[in-house]
Coordinates of C-alpha atoms in Angstrom, one line a residue:
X726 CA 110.5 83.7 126.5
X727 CA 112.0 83.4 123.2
X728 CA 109.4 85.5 121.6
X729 CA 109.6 88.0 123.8
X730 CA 113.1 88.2 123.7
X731 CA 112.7 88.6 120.5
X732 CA 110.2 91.6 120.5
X733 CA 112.8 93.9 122.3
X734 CA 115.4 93.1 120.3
X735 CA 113.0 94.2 117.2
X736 CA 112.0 97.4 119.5
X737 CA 115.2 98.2 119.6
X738 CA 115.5 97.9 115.9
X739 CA 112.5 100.4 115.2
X740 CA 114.1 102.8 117.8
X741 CA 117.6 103.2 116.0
X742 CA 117.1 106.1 113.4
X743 CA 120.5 105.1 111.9
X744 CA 119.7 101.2 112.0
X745 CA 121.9 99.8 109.1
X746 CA 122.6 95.8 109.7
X747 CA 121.4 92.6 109.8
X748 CA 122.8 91.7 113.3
X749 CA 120.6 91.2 116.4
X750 CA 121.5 93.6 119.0
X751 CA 122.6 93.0 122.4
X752 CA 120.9 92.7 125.6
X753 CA 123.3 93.5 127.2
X754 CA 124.0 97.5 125.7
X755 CA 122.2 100.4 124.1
X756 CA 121.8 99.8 120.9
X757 CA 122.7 102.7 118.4
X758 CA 123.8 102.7 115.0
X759 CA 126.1 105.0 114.0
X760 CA 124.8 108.2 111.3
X761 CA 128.3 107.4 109.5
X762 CA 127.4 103.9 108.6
X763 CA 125.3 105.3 106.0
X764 CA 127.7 107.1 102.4
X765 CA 127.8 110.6 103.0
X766 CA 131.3 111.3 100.3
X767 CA 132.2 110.6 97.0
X768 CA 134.5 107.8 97.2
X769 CA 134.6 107.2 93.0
X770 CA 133.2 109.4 89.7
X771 CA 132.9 107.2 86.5
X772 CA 132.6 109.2 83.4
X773 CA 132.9 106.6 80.8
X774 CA 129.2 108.0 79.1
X775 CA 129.1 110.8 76.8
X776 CA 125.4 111.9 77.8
X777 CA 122.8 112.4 80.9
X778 CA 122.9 108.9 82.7
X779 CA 119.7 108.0 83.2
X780 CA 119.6 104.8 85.5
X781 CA 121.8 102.3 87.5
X782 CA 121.5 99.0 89.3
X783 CA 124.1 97.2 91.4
X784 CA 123.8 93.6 90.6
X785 CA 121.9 91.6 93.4
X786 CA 125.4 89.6 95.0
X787 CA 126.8 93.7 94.3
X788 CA 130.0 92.5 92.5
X789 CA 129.2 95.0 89.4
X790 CA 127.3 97.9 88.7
X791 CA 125.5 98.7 85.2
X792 CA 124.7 102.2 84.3
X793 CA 122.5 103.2 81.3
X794 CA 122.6 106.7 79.6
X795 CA 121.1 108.6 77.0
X796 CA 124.2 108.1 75.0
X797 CA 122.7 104.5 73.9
X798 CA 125.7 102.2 75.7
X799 CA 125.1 100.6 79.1
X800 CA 128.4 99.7 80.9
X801 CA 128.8 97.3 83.4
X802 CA 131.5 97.6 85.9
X803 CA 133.2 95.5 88.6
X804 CA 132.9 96.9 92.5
X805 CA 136.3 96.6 93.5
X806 CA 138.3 99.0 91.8
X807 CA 135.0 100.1 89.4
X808 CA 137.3 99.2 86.3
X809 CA 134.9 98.4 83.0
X810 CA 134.1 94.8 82.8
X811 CA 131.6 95.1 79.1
X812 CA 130.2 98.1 77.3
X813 CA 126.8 97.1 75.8
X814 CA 126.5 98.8 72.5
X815 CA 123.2 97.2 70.7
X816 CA 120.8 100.2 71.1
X817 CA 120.4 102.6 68.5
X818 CA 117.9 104.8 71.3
X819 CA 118.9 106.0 74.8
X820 CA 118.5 103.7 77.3
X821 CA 116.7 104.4 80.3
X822 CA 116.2 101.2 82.0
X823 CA 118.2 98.2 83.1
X824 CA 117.1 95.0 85.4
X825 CA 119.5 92.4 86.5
X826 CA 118.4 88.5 86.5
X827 CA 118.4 87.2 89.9
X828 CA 121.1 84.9 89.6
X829 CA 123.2 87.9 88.2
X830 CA 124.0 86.0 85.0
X831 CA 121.5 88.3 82.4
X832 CA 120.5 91.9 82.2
X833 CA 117.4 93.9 80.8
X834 CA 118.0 97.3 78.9
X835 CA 115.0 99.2 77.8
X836 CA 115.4 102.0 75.1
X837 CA 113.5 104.3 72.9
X838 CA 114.1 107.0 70.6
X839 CA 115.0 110.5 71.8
X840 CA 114.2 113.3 69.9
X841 CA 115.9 115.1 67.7
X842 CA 117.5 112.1 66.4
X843 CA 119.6 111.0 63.5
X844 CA 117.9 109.3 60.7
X845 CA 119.0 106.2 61.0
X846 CA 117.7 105.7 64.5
X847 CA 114.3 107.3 63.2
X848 CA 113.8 104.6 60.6
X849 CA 114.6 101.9 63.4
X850 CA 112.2 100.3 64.9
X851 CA 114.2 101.3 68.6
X852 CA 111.5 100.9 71.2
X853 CA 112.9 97.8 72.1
X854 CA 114.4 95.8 75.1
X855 CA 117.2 93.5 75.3
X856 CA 118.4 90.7 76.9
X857 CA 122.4 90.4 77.4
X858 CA 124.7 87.8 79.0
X859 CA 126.3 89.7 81.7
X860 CA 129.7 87.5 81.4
X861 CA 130.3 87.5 77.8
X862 CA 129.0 91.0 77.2
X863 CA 126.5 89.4 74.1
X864 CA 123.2 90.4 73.2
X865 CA 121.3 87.2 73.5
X866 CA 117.7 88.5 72.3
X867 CA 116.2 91.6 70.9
X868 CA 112.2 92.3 71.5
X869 CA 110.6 94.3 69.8
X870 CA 107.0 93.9 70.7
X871 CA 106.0 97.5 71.5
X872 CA 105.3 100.2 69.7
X873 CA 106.5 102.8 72.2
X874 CA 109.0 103.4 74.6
X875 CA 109.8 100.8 76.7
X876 CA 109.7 101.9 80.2
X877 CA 110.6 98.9 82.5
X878 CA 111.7 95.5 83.4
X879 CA 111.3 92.9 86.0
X880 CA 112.2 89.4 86.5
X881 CA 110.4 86.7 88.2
X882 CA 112.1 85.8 91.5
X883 CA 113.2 81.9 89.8
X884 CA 114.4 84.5 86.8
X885 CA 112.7 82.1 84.7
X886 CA 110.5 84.8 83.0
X887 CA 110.6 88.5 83.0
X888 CA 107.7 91.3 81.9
X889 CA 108.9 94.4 79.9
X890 CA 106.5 97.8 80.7
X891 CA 105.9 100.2 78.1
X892 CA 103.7 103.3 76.8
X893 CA 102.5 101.0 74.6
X894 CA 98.7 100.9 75.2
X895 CA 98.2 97.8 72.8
X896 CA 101.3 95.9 74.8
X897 CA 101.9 97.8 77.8
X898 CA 102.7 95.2 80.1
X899 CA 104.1 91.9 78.5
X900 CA 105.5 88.7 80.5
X901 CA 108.3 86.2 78.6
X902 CA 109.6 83.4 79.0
X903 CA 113.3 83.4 79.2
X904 CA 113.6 80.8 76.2
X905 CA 111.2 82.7 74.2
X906 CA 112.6 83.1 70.6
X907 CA 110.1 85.4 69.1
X908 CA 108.1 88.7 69.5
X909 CA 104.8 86.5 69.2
X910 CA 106.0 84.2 72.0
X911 CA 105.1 86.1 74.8
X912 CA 103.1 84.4 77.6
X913 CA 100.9 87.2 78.7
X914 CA 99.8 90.5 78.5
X915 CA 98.7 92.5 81.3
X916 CA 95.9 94.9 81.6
X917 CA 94.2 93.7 78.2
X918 CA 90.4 92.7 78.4
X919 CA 90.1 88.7 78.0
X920 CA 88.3 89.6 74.8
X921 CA 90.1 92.9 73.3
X922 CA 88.2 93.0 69.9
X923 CA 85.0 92.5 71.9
X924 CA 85.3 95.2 74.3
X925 CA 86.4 97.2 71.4
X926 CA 83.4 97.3 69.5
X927 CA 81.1 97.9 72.5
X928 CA 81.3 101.1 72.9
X929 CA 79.7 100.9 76.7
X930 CA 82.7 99.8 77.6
X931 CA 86.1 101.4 78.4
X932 CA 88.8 99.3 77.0
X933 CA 91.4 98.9 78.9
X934 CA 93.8 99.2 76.0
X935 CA 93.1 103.2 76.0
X936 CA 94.2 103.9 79.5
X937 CA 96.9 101.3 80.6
X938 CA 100.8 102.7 79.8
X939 CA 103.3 102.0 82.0
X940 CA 105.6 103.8 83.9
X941 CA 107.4 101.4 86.0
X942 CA 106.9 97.9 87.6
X943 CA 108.1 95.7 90.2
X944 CA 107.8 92.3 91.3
X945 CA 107.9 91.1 94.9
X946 CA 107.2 87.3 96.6
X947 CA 105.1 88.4 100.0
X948 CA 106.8 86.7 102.7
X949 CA 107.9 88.1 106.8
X950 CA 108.4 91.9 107.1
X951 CA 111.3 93.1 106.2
X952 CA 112.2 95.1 108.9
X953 CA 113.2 92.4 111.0
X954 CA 115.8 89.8 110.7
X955 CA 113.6 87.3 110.1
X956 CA 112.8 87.9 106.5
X957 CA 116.6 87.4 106.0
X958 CA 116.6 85.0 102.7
X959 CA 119.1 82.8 103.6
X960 CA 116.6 81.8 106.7
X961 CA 113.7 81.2 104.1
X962 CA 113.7 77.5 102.6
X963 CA 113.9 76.9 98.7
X964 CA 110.2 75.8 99.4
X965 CA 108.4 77.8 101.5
X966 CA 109.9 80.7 98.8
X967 CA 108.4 78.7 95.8
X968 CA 104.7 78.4 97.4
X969 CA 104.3 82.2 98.0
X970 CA 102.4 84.6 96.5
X971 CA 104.0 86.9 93.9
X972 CA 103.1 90.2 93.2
X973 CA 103.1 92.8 90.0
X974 CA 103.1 96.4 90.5
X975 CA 102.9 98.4 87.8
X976 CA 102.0 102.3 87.6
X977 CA 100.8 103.7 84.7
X978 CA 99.7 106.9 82.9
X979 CA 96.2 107.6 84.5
X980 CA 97.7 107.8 88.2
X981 CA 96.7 104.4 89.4
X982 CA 98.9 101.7 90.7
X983 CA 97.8 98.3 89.1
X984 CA 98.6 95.5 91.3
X985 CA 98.4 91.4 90.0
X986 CA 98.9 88.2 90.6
X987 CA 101.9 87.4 89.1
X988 CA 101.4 83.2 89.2
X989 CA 97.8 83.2 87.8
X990 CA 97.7 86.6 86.5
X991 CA 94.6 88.4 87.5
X992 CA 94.5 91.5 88.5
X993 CA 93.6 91.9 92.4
X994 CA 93.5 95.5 92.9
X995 CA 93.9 98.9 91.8
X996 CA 94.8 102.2 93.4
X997 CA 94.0 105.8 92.1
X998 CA 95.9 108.3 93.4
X999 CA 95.6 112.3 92.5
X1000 CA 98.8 112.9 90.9
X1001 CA 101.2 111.1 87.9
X1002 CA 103.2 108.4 89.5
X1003 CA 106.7 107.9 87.9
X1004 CA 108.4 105.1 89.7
X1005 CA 106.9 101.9 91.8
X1006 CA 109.2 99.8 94.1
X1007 CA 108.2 96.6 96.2
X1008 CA 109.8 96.0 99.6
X1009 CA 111.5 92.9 99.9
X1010 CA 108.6 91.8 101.8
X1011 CA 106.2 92.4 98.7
X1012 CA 104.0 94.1 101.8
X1013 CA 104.7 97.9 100.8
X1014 CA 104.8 99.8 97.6
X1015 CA 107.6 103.2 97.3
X1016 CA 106.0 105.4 95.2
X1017 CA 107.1 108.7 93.5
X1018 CA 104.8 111.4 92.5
X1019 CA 104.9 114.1 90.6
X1020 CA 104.4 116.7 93.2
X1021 CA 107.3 115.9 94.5
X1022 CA 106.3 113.4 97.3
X1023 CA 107.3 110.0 98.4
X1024 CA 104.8 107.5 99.5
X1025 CA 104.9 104.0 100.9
X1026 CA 101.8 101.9 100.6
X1027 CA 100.3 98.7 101.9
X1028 CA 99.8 96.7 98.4
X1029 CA 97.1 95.0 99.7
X1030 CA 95.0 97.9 101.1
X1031 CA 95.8 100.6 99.1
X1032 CA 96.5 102.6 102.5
X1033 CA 99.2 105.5 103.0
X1034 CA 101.3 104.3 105.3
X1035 CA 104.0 107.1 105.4
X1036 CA 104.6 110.7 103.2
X1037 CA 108.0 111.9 102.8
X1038 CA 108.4 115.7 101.6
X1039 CA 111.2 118.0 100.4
X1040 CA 112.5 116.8 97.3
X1041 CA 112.0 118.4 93.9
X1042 CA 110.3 116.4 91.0
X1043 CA 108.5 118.6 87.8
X1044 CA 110.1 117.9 84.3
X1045 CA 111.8 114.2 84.9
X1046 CA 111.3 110.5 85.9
X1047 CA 112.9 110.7 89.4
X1048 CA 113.5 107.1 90.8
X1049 CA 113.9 105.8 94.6
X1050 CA 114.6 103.0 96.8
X1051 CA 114.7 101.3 99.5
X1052 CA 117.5 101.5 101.7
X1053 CA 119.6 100.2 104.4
X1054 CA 120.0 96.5 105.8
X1055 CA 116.7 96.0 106.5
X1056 CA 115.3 98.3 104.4
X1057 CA 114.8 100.9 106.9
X1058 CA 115.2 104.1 104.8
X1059 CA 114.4 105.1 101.5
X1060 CA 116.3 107.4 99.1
X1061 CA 115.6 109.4 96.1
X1062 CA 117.1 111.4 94.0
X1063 CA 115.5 115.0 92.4
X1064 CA 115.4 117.9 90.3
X1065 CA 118.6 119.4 92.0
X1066 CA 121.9 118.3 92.4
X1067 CA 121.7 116.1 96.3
X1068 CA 120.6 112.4 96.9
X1069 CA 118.2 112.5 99.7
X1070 CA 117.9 110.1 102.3
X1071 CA 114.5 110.8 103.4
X1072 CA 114.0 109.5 106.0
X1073 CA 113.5 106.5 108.8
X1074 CA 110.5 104.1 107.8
X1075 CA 110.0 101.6 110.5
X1076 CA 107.2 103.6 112.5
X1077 CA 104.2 104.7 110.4
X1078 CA 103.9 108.9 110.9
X1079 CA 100.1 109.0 108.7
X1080 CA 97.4 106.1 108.2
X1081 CA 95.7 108.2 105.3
X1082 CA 93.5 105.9 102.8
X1083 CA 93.4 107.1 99.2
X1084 CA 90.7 105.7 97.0
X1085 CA 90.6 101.8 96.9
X1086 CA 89.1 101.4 92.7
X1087 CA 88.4 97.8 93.2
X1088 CA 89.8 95.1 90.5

């Protein structure tokens, strides 16, 4: 009886176009969730950056909000009254990517050079990513491992270790350890034959050094579906969290989502698709990929299959990295931004409109 009780509630759930919380509905009522829950004004403009502003992040417990521009500083402010808590000033590039530790207490900015630039920035070596103390405002480690610009970040779910994404085709996917010290203390790196010089000199074989450069990434432990209440973490155990899988999306230059095992690190699968691919974002479940492409679509995935699950149309994307995420309280929407001047909520996820299958490449 329980179960069941529990299927209508979830029913209900998929039914509510405007579904925006994390509490069970009633028996007892209709259940409708008012369009208004979602932001539809301006409530607050911050100006602080002298340039485009090219990505932000609310911090997970969303007390403060870092934004990074193309002016080179990242600011970080609190939530309440937005006033500036630390203005990160260590890059000599534009930064165009920023990742928050899980616990909230470090922060990932990735850079590169932008040109025309001035000459001291040209003799830098400013494809780099850095690691900050989000309380103190200090740079706590500068890497700079690749020799392009660095795309992406992610952290492990136990924020214990992190990977950085780049164009780089000799380090275009690297995973650290938090404590690392150096550049040559990496613990991994992704997409690279087990044998690179060997696969280098055979020239039957396509190296996977020549076509891996990435995008964007994102990493995901798979666990209960996100759309229902269920999957809400404080529900999950410290140790049924620590023995799931984790997953490591990244999408890189030659259209193909690369999907890994994050705790042994093999790759598991990977999916072609017919256009470039500019952002990747797991669901909370780590069952479903968001993916923006360059023709101006949205797409959610199965990770595991490689299977369309829904196509979302009507936003512009040509010239730019356009991001998007997941939305809502249980991650019932998904919003982009575009070419124009609107962020779109596109639309209502929790009922698959196209079971489409794009070609599966194998690992």
């Amino acid at each position: 009886m329980a179960e069941l009780l529990t299927q209508v509630k979830e029913a209900s759930i998929r039914n509510c176009p405007y579904h925006n919380t994390r509490r069970w509905p009633s028996l007892y009522t209709d259940h409708v969730c008012d369009r208004d829950d979602f932001p539809l004004d301006t409530v607050c403009e911050l100006d602080r950056h002298t340039d485009e502003v090219w990505f932000i992040a609310f911090s997970n417990d969303g007390t403060r909000l870092a934004t990074a521009s193309k002016d080179s500083i990242v600011v970080i402010y609190e939530t309440q009254s937005f006033q500036i808590l630390h203005i990160l000033s260590g890059h000599k590039g534009a930064v165009g990517y920023l990742a928050w530790s899980p616990d909230d207490t470090k922060l990932i900015t990735c850079s590169q050079i932008t040109y025309p630039a001035p000459a001291e920035a040209r003799l830098s070596k400013e494809h780099c990513a850095q690691i900050w103390d989000t309380e103190t405002g200090t740079c706590l480690r500068t890497i700079n491992k690749h020799n392009e610009p660095v795309t992406t970040a992610a952290w492990s779910p136990d924020g214990q270790t992190f990977v950085t994404g780049s164009l780089d085709r000799k380090h275009p996917l690297v995973m650290w350890s938090v404590n690392a010290t150096s550049d040559d203390d990496h613990l991994h790196i992704f997409g690279l034959p087990a044998n690179p010089s060997t696969t280098t000199n055979n020239p039957s074989t396509t190296s996977t050094t020549q076509v891996f450069r990435v995008q964007d990434c994102s990493i995901a432990t798979l666990g209960p579906s996100s759309t229902s209440l269920a999957a809400a973490p404080d529900q999950q155990s410290t140790t049924d969290l620590a023995n799931r899988p984790i997953r490591l999306a990244a999408v890189c230059a030659r259209k193909t989502i690369h999907i890994f095992d994050y705790r042994t690190r093999q790759k598991l699968n990977q999916i072609q698709v017919g256009y470039e691919l500019t952002s990747v974002n797991y669901s909370k479940d780590g069952l479903e990929l968001l993916v923006n492409l360059s023709n101006g679509e949205l797409w959610t995935v199965d990770g595991e299959q490689g299977i369309v699950n829904m196509k979302f149309h009507g936003r512009g994307q040509d010239h730019f990295v356009i991001r998007s995420t997941w939305g809502g309280a249980t991650e019932g929407v998904v919003v982009s931004g575009g070419e124009g001047t609107s962020v779109i909520r596109c639309g209502f996820i929790m009922q698959s409109c196209c079971d489409s299958r794009i070609k599966n490449a194998g690992s």
